[in-house]
Amino acid sequence: MQTASVFSFHGGIHPPENKTQSLRLPLGRPSLPTELVLPLGQHIGQSSRPLVNIGDKVLKGQTIAINNGFLSSFLHAPTSGTIKAIEERPIAHPSGLSDVCIVIAPDGEEKWRTLTPLQDWNTLSKTDVLAYLAEMGIVGMGGAGFPTQVKLQGAHKHPLTHFIINAAECEPYITADDMLIRERTIELVLGIEALQHLVEAEQVIIGIEDNKPTAIAALNKVLSDRLSNIKVAVVPTKYPSGGEKQLIQLLTGKEVPSGQYPADIGILCQNVGTCVAVHDAIHLGQPLISRFTTLTGDALKAPQNVEVLLGTPIQHLLDYAENDSKKLKRLVMGGPMMGFTLDSANVPIVKTSNCVLAASKKELPQPAPEQACIRCGMCEQACPASLLPQQLLWFSKSQELEKAEHYNLFDCIECGACSYVCPSSIPLVQYYRHTKSSIREAREAAVKSDLAKQRFEARKARQDAEAAEKEAKRLARQKASASKSSETKKAAPKAAPAAAATTATPAGDESKKLKIDLAIAKTKLKKLQKQLLEAQENEHTEEINTLQLQTSAQEKAVALLEEQLAKAEEQLAKATASAPAAAPKAAVSDELKKAKVDVALSGTKLKKAQKQLAESPDNAELQAKVAGFEKDLAAAQAQLSKLSADAPASATPKAAAPKTAVSDELKKAKVDVALLGVKLKKTQKQLAESPDDAELQAKVAGFEKELNDAQARLATLTDQAPAAQPAAANAGDELKKLKIDTAIAKAAVKKVEKALKKAEDLNSPELDTIRQQLRDAQQRADDLEKALANPNTTAPSATPTASSAPAPSQQANADKQRKIDLAIAKAAVKKAEKGILVLQEQGQDQAQIEASGLPDKLSAARAKLADLEAKGESPAAAPNNAESTTAAPDEAALKAEQIKKQKIAAALAKAQINKLTKRLANSPQDADSIQLEITAAKQKQQDAEAQLTKLQLAQVTPSQDNTQENR
């Protein structure tokens, strides 16, 4: 026999042990009760599923319920008898709720079923041995009742370094494990050896507290006789050294990380009761039908340990231990630290019932009233999990669930050490339990929400698939009807190939439908497989079985559809092979359709890219896209022209392709002119802000040259276009122009009405003029509406000669360029004057100002300005009609520029007022001077707004030239 090293853990307490009371008498064996009540949920996880019915005869050890999922267990009859009922009965649970139970009426014969020990357990595979233990109903008997086979399976994920047997039994009053070790030492050791064969750990250690000398001596004797390599580690008596993580830290010095299991660090723990149950199952063939339980407390005259059948009512055990009902004030299942109070003594013993404490009022008095936390820190010192109980209490009271979880609330083992030492009598453990349940409820709600979302998405996918299927059927019917109508027009000699093609069409439609159905089925299968995987990871056992069935059914459906699709494609291939004459023609027709589609798509992409490029002319990426789309469009048009030429003459007229090409070239030339115009305007605007920028000047010159070239190309293509259009087209154009004129006239009426309302509000002296303008505009709109109602009559024309006016001439472009140069020169003069003024304000003398070079720049700018103004005064060489054509736009542009300046002035005045108002609030000592500045700024704003209104009123009358320009 070997000894093991012992370490320590944080915290812990030393409550009164009170263990000697139940060790004075030998192990007791109560008589059979009148009925045995066996709950189906005696373990953690899913409740077992009954195999028997009311009235059935059962033998001792017979299976009466099987596992109901991965995390579940079997249940066996503790004695022979009759199934009396399967109903809800009160059970031993903190909630006090009922659960479904199988009730057996014993017959007193104690007749066993045929027992089949696992004789060759050491030669069988581990999987077979684990399955046998599951059928024997073995669960953890020292804690929550975790199914043993599940725990052993998890141990194989990582190599085990330590296999620890928990014999500490640190809870006060409880001595069931102590008595078990004394009475069944050899069975315990044999059970440990069987489990060691399954887990193959490097070391096996039995951890036991030093307050069990008799049990320690019995263990040492058996291990020495068997020359076993199992170590016995005697640990100091301290509560809760029997906790799984605390015992691991005591025996190995390792700490289980938060959120992980002992198996993750290569350690496995089992209770001594579980080891004895494993021995009985393997060597004797007996399932788990009884356990050792401590009966203790001042209300019992004969406290002792008993070997009791599962399902025995607690009242029967109290009578056996000579209960004094007058002294009994509180009945507890478990110990005083981690146990819970029972509302009734009619609840049964289950696989995890290690103690029944019948306490008197003096023994377990009512807790003192809860008081405010005094922040003494004793709870933190006592916590064996190294948590911060005080922080967790605040988070629990304020329902800050995320913070409580962040502070590792789920690492709390609910040992009660913090509540035991709290001087304010705060029931800390109860707060923690409530918060844990709230967090679990929130998680379950989130899971349900995710499942609902998945169901919604699956429903939407199903609806989309059904809609796609309907659309496919509609297209198939449409195609079939079209082919039928074309067949009726064909001559009789072509009947045979057409019949072959018609034969192939249904096969093709069926193949398409099968492909759609197969894609839908595969999508459903993937979703089911994903849901099944998530359910297995989250151990939602009630969903796993349903999802497995659904997945299997869907896999069969997918296989069936694949088989049907293969057959349909084979039939389609045969039908296609039997129609040699129809195939080439159909191929040509399909290629022609595809070419038309490519041309349309390329044109759409090109228009979209050109629109984006018009908004951002300097974007190199967009320019590259436009160039690429133009190449694609040209290639698609070439392919279309080629296929159109190969097609029959009746299908596509020969004159259509050249006309389309000319039209496309003309459109492209117009787009180029528009893009270059936008670029030129943008660059000219930048140059007006920075007149001395040589790079911008070069850009402007380049854009002007490109624009002239593009305009020349546009004029050439316009001349190449057909000179005369059909009469119907001319009539349509005239009607379109008439509609545009009517819309413009109506807009002018609305604009004048708005201006009139504003003038009336301001009581402007120009009211009469505006009213006359409104009457004129209304008259014109009425005339145009009448003309639109009767297109045969001659519509009133705004500009008789404007519709036939040529494109802007070179003289107009020159005038426009001169104005731009003039604006640039004026900006340069202003910039130089402003720079000189700034230098003067800074106190620099004339020599320093001359040295800056600004006077020279000012002189050069003024000279250039004078030269440009002199050129502008020279008589124009263009004809009178050109002058009249350009005069109105120049005047409109000038007015627009003046309106823009007044808007800017008004906005600047408003901003100045806001700035002064803030300054007044921050500097009340300068209120007088600031108030004067505010008054001046307000006056400036009013002047600017009055001037703006006047300019807008002057602009509201739509001239004939403006009408034509808008057109």
PDB file of C-alpha atoms in Angstrom, residues 134-225:
ATOM      1  CA  ALA A 134     -25.990   1.505 -18.054  1.00  0.00           C
ATOM      2  CA  GLU A 135     -28.456  -1.387 -18.099  1.00  0.00           C
ATOM      3  CA  MET A 136     -27.733  -1.978 -14.407  1.00  0.00           C
ATOM      4  CA  GLY A 137     -28.883   1.574 -13.607  1.00  0.00           C
ATOM      5  CA  ILE A 138     -25.581   2.703 -12.034  1.00  0.00           C
ATOM      6  CA  VAL A 139     -25.415   6.446 -11.283  1.00  0.00           C
ATOM      7  CA  GLY A 140     -23.241   8.665  -9.101  1.00  0.00           C
ATOM      8  CA  MET A 141     -24.404   8.118  -5.502  1.00  0.00           C
ATOM      9  CA  GLY A 142     -22.613  10.979  -3.828  1.00  0.00           C
ATOM     10  CA  GLY A 143     -23.916  14.070  -5.654  1.00  0.00           C
ATOM     11  CA  ALA A 144     -26.373  14.869  -8.419  1.00  0.00           C
ATOM     12  CA  GLY A 145     -26.746  11.278  -9.670  1.00  0.00           C
ATOM     13  CA  PHE A 146     -24.828  11.661 -12.938  1.00  0.00           C
ATOM     14  CA  PRO A 147     -25.144   8.473 -15.060  1.00  0.00           C
ATOM     15  CA  THR A 148     -21.900   6.555 -14.577  1.00  0.00           C
ATOM     16  CA  GLN A 149     -21.553   5.325 -18.170  1.00  0.00           C
ATOM     17  CA  VAL A 150     -21.766   8.926 -19.450  1.00  0.00           C
ATOM     18  CA  LYS A 151     -19.093  10.085 -17.005  1.00  0.00           C
ATOM     19  CA  LEU A 152     -16.785   7.210 -17.975  1.00  0.00           C
ATOM     20  CA  GLN A 153     -17.280   7.909 -21.683  1.00  0.00           C
ATOM     21  CA  GLY A 154     -16.242  11.538 -21.139  1.00  0.00           C
ATOM     22  CA  ALA A 155     -13.082  10.359 -19.410  1.00  0.00           C
ATOM     23  CA  HIS A 156     -11.807   8.852 -22.669  1.00  0.00           C
ATOM     24  CA  LYS A 157     -11.560  12.277 -24.348  1.00  0.00           C
ATOM     25  CA  HIS A 158      -8.252  12.937 -22.556  1.00  0.00           C
ATOM     26  CA  PRO A 159      -5.620  10.603 -21.062  1.00  0.00           C
ATOM     27  CA  LEU A 160      -6.212  10.286 -17.308  1.00  0.00           C
ATOM     28  CA  THR A 161      -3.440  10.938 -14.819  1.00  0.00           C
ATOM     29  CA  HIS A 162      -5.508  10.470 -11.624  1.00  0.00           C
ATOM     30  CA  PHE A 163      -8.531   8.348 -10.736  1.00  0.00           C
ATOM     31  CA  ILE A 164      -9.818   9.636  -7.380  1.00  0.00           C
ATOM     32  CA  ILE A 165     -12.241   7.779  -5.104  1.00  0.00           C
ATOM     33  CA  ASN A 166     -14.163  10.227  -2.938  1.00  0.00           C
ATOM     34  CA  ALA A 167     -14.495   8.864   0.598  1.00  0.00           C
ATOM     35  CA  ALA A 168     -14.126  12.217   2.390  1.00  0.00           C
ATOM     36  CA  GLU A 169     -17.798  12.588   3.444  1.00  0.00           C
ATOM     37  CA  CYS A 170     -17.213  16.047   4.914  1.00  0.00           C
ATOM     38  CA  GLU A 171     -20.872  17.013   5.565  1.00  0.00           C
ATOM     39  CA  PRO A 172     -21.819  17.021   9.284  1.00  0.00           C
ATOM     40  CA  TYR A 173     -24.071  14.191  10.554  1.00  0.00           C
ATOM     41  CA  ILE A 174     -23.584  11.961   7.460  1.00  0.00           C
ATOM     42  CA  THR A 175     -21.731   8.633   8.008  1.00  0.00           C
ATOM     43  CA  ALA A 176     -23.185   6.457   5.218  1.00  0.00           C
ATOM     44  CA  ASP A 177     -19.891   6.197   3.298  1.00  0.00           C
ATOM     45  CA  ASP A 178     -17.987   5.556   6.530  1.00  0.00           C
ATOM     46  CA  MET A 179     -20.253   2.611   7.336  1.00  0.00           C
ATOM     47  CA  LEU A 180     -20.117   1.368   3.734  1.00  0.00           C
ATOM     48  CA  ILE A 181     -16.295   1.248   3.815  1.00  0.00           C
ATOM     49  CA  ARG A 182     -16.353  -0.647   7.132  1.00  0.00           C
ATOM     50  CA  GLU A 183     -18.979  -3.184   6.035  1.00  0.00           C
ATOM     51  CA  ARG A 184     -18.014  -3.790   2.408  1.00  0.00           C
ATOM     52  CA  THR A 185     -14.306  -3.016   2.122  1.00  0.00           C
ATOM     53  CA  ILE A 186     -13.394  -5.869  -0.249  1.00  0.00           C
ATOM     54  CA  GLU A 187     -16.337  -5.086  -2.551  1.00  0.00           C
ATOM     55  CA  LEU A 188     -15.209  -1.457  -2.653  1.00  0.00           C
ATOM     56  CA  VAL A 189     -11.672  -2.384  -3.678  1.00  0.00           C
ATOM     57  CA  LEU A 190     -12.907  -4.820  -6.365  1.00  0.00           C
ATOM     58  CA  GLY A 191     -15.224  -2.158  -7.753  1.00  0.00           C
ATOM     59  CA  ILE A 192     -12.339   0.339  -7.875  1.00  0.00           C
ATOM     60  CA  GLU A 193     -10.207  -2.183  -9.754  1.00  0.00           C
ATOM     61  CA  ALA A 194     -12.989  -2.754 -12.300  1.00  0.00           C
ATOM     62  CA  LEU A 195     -13.343   0.983 -12.897  1.00  0.00           C
ATOM     63  CA  GLN A 196      -9.555   1.351 -13.159  1.00  0.00           C
ATOM     64  CA  HIS A 197      -9.620  -1.265 -15.919  1.00  0.00           C
ATOM     65  CA  LEU A 198     -12.097   0.936 -17.794  1.00  0.00           C
ATOM     66  CA  VAL A 199     -10.408   4.325 -17.312  1.00  0.00           C
ATOM     67  CA  GLU A 200      -6.740   3.257 -17.327  1.00  0.00           C
ATOM     68  CA  ALA A 201      -5.521   6.084 -15.118  1.00  0.00           C
ATOM     69  CA  GLU A 202      -1.884   6.452 -14.118  1.00  0.00           C
ATOM     70  CA  GLN A 203      -2.693   6.733 -10.385  1.00  0.00           C
ATOM     71  CA  VAL A 204      -5.646   5.623  -8.243  1.00  0.00           C
ATOM     72  CA  ILE A 205      -6.105   7.531  -4.980  1.00  0.00           C
ATOM     73  CA  ILE A 206      -8.712   7.109  -2.247  1.00  0.00           C
ATOM     74  CA  GLY A 207      -9.283  10.440  -0.475  1.00  0.00           C
ATOM     75  CA  ILE A 208     -10.639  10.080   3.072  1.00  0.00           C
ATOM     76  CA  GLU A 209     -10.838  12.468   6.041  1.00  0.00           C
ATOM     77  CA  ASP A 210      -8.844  11.722   9.200  1.00  0.00           C
ATOM     78  CA  ASN A 211     -12.020  11.485  11.323  1.00  0.00           C
ATOM     79  CA  LYS A 212     -12.703   7.937  10.008  1.00  0.00           C
ATOM     80  CA  PRO A 213      -9.952   5.838  11.641  1.00  0.00           C
ATOM     81  CA  THR A 214     -11.869   2.536  11.490  1.00  0.00           C
ATOM     82  CA  ALA A 215     -12.578   2.846   7.782  1.00  0.00           C
ATOM     83  CA  ILE A 216      -8.970   3.892   7.089  1.00  0.00           C
ATOM     84  CA  ALA A 217      -7.661   0.843   8.936  1.00  0.00           C
ATOM     85  CA  ALA A 218     -10.001  -1.483   7.030  1.00  0.00           C
ATOM     86  CA  LEU A 219      -8.900  -0.033   3.704  1.00  0.00           C
ATOM     87  CA  ASN A 220      -5.199  -0.297   4.529  1.00  0.00           C
ATOM     88  CA  LYS A 221      -5.589  -3.949   5.567  1.00  0.00           C
ATOM     89  CA  VAL A 222      -7.391  -5.022   2.377  1.00  0.00           C
ATOM     90  CA  LEU A 223      -5.033  -3.100   0.092  1.00  0.00           C
ATOM     91  CA  SER A 224      -1.990  -4.581   1.860  1.00  0.00           C
ATOM     92  CA  ASP A 225      -3.365  -8.110   1.578  1.00  0.00           C
TER      93      ASP A 225
END
